[in-house]
Coordinates of N, CA and C in Angstrom, one line a residue:
X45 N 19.5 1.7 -24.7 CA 19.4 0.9 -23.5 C 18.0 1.1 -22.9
X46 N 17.6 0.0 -22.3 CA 16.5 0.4 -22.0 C 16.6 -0.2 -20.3
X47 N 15.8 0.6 -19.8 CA 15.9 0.7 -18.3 C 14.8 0.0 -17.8
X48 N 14.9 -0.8 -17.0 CA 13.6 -1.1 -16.0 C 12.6 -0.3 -15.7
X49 N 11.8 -0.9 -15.8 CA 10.3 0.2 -15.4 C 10.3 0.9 -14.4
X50 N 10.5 -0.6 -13.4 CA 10.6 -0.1 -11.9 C 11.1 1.0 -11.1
X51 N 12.3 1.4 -12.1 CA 13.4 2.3 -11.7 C 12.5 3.6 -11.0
X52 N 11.9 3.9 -12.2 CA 11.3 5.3 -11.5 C 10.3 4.8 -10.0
X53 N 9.8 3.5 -9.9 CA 8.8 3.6 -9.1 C 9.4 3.6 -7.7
X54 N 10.4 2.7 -7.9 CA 11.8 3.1 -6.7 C 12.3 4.2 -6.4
X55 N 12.7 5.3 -7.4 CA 13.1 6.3 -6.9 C 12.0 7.2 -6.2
X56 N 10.6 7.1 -6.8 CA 9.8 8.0 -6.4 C 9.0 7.5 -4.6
X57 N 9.2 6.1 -4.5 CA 9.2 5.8 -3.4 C 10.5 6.1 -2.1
X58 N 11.7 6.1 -2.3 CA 12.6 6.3 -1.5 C 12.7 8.0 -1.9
X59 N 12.7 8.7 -2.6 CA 13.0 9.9 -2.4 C 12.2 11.0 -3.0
X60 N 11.0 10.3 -3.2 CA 10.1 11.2 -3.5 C 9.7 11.9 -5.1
X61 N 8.1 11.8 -5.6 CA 8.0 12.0 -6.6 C 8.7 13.5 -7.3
X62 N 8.9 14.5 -6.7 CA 9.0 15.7 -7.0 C 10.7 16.0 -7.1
X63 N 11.5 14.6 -6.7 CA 12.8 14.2 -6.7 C 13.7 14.5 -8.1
X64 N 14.2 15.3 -8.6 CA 14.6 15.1 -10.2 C 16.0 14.7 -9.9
X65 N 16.1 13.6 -10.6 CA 17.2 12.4 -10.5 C 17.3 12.5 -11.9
X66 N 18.5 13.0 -12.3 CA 19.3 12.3 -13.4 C 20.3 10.9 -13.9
X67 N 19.9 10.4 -14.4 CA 20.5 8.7 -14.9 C 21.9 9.0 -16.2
X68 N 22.8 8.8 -15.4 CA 24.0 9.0 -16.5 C 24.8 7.9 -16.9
X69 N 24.7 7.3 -18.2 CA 25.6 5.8 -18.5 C 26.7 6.6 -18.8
X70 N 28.0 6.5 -18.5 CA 29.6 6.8 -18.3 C 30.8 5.8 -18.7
X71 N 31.7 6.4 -19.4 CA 32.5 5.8 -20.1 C 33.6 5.2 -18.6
X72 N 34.8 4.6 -18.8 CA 35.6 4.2 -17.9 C 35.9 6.3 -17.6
X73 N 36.2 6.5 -18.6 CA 37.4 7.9 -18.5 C 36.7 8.8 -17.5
X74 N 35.5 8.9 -17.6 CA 34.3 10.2 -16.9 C 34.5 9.2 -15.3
X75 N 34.4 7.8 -14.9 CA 34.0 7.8 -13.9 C 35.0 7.7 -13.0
X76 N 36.4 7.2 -14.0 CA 37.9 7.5 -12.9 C 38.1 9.3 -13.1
X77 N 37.5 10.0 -13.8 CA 37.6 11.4 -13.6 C 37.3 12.2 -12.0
X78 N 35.4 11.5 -12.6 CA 34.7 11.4 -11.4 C 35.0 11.3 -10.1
X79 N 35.8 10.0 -10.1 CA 36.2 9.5 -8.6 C 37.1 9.9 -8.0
X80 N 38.4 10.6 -8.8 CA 39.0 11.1 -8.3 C 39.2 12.7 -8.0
X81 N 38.1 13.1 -8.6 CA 37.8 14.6 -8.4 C 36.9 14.4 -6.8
X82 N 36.0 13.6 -6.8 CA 35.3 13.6 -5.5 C 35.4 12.7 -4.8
X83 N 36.1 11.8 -5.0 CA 36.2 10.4 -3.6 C 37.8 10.8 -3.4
X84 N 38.6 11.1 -4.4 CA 40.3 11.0 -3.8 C 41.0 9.7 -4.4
X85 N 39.7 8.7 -5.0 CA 40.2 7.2 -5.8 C 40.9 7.3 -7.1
X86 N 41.6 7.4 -7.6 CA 42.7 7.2 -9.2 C 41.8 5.8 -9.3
X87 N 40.7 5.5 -9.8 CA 40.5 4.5 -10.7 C 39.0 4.2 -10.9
X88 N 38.9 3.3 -11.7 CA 37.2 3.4 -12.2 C 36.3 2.5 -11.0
X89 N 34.7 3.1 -11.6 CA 33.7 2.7 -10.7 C 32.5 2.1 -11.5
X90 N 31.6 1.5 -10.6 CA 30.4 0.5 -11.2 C 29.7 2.0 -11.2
X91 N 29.3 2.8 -10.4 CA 28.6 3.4 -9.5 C 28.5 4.7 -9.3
X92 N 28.3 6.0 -9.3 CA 28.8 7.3 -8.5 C 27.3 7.8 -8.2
X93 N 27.0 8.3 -7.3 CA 25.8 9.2 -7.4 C 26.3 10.6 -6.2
X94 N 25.6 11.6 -6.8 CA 25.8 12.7 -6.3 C 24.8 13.6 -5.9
X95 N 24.6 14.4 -4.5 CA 23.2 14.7 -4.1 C 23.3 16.2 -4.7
X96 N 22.9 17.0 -5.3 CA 23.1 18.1 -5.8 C 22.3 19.4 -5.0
X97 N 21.1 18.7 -4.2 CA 20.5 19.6 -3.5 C 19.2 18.5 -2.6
X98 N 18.6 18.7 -1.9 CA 17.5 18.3 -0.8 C 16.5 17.3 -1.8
X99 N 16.3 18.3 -3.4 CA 15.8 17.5 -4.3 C 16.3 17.2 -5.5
X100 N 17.5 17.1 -5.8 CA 18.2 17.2 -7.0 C 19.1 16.3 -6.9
X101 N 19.6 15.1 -7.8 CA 20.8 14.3 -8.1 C 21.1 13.8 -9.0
X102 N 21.8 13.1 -9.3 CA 22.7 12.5 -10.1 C 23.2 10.8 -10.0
X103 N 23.1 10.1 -10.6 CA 23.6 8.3 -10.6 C 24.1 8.7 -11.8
X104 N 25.2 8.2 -12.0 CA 26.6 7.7 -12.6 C 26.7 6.4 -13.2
X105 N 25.8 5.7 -14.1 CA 26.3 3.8 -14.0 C 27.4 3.8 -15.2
X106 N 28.2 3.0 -15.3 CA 29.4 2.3 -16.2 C 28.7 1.1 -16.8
X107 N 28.2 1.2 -17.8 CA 27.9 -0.1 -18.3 C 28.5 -1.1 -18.5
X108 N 29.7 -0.8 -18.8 CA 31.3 -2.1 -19.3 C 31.5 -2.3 -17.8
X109 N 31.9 -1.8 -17.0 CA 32.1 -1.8 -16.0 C 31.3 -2.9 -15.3
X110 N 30.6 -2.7 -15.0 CA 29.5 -3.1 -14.5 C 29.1 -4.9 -15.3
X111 N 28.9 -4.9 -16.4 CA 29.0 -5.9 -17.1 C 30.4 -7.1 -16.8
X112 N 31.3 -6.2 -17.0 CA 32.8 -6.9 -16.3 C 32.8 -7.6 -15.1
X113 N 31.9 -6.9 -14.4 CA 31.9 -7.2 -12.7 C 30.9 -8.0 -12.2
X114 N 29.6 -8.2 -12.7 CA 28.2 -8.8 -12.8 C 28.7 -10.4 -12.4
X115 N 29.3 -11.0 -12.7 CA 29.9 -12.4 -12.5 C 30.6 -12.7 -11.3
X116 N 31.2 -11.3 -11.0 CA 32.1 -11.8 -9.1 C 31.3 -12.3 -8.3
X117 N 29.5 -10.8 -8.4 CA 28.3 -11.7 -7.5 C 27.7 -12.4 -8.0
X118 N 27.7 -13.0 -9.2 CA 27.0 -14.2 -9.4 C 25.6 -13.6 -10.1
X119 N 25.7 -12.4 -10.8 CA 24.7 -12.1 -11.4 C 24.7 -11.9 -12.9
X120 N 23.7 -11.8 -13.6 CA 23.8 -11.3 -14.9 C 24.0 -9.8 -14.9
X121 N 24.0 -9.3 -16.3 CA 24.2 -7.8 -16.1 C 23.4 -7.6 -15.8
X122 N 22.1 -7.3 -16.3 CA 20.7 -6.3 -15.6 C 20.6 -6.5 -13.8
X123 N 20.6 -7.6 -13.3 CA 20.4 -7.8 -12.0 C 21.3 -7.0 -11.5
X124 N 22.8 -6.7 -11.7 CA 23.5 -6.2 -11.2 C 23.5 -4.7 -11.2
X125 N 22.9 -4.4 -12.7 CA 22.9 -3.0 -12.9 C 21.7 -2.0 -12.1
X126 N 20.8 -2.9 -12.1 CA 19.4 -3.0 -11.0 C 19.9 -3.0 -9.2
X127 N 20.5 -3.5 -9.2 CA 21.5 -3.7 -7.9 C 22.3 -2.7 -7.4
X128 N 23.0 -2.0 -8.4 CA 23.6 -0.9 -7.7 C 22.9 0.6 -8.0
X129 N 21.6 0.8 -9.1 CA 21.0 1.7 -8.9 C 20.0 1.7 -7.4
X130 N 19.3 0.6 -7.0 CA 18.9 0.5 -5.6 C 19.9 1.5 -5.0
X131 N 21.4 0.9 -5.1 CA 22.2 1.3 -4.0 C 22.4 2.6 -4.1
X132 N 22.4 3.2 -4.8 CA 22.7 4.6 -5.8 C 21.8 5.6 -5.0
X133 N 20.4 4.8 -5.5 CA 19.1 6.0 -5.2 C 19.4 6.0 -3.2
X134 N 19.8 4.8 -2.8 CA 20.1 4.8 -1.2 C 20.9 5.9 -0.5
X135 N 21.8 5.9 -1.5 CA 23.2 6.9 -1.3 C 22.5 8.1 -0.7
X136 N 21.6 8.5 -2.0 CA 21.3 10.1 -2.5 C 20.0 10.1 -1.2
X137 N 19.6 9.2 -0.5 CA 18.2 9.5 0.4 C 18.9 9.8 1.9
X138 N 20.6 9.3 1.6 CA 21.3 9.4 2.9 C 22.1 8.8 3.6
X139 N 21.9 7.1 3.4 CA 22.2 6.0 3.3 C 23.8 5.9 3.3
X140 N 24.3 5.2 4.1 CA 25.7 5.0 4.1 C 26.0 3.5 4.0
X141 N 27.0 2.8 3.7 CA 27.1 1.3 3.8 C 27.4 0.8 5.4
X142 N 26.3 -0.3 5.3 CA 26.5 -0.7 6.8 C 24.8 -1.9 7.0
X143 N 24.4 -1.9 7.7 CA 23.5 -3.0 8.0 C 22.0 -2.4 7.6
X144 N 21.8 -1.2 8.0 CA 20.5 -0.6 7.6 C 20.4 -0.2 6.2
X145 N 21.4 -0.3 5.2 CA 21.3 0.6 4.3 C 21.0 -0.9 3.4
X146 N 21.7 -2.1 3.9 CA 21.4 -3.4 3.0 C 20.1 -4.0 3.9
X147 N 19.6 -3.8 4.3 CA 18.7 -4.3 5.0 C 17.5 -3.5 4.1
X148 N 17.7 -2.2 3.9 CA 16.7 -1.5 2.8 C 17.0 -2.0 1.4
X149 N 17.9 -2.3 0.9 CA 18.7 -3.0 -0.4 C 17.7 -4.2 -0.8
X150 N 17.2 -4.8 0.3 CA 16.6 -5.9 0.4 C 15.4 -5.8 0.0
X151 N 14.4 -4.6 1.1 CA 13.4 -4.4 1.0 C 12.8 -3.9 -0.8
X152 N 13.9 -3.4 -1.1 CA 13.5 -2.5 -2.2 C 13.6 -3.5 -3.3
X153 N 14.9 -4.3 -3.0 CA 15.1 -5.4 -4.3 C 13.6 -6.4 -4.5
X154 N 13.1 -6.3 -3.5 CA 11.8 -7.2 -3.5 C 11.1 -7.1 -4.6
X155 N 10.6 -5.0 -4.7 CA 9.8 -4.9 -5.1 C 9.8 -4.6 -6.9
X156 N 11.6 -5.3 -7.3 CA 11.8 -5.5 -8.3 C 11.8 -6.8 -9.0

């Protein structure tokens, strides 16, 4: 698979070049594992990211998943998959869901 260019230029702007971010493509099984080991959800996700330390993390994407789902918003797959990494790298800088965190969603989707 190949990943957007941009990706890195995104993460090194929101959280910094010296940031080591790991990118994990996940089966259905790993991410209902996932979610219910750390969210308390019994079922699968587009999504997970995990802050491991100040400079260290983790994104989680579901490819099938995600591909499945790409059509509710009206997108193809990359746009969407592009879409929830934004959200992802948002998570891990601090970011909670709410008006400022898509208001930055926005900003950043620009520059893709």
């Amino acid at each position: 698979m190949h990943f957007n260019p941009k990706f890195k230029k995104i993460k090194n702007k929101v959280l910094g070049k010296k940031y080591e971010l790991d990118l994990i493509l996940a089966d259905s099984k790993l991410m209902r594992k996932l979610n219910k080991e750390y969210r308390g959800k019994n079922k699968d996700s587009n999504v997970l990211s995990f802050s491991l330390s100040p400079s260290v993390g983790q994104i989680f994407l579901n490819p099938n998943f995600i591909k499945k789902e790409a059509p509710k918003y009206g997108r193809d797959y990359k746009t969407h998959f592009s879409a929830l990494y934004i959200h992802a790298i948002l998570h891990l800088k601090g970011y909670n869901h709410g008006r400022e965190m898509e208001k930055r969603e926005k900003i950043l989707w620009r520059g893709i």
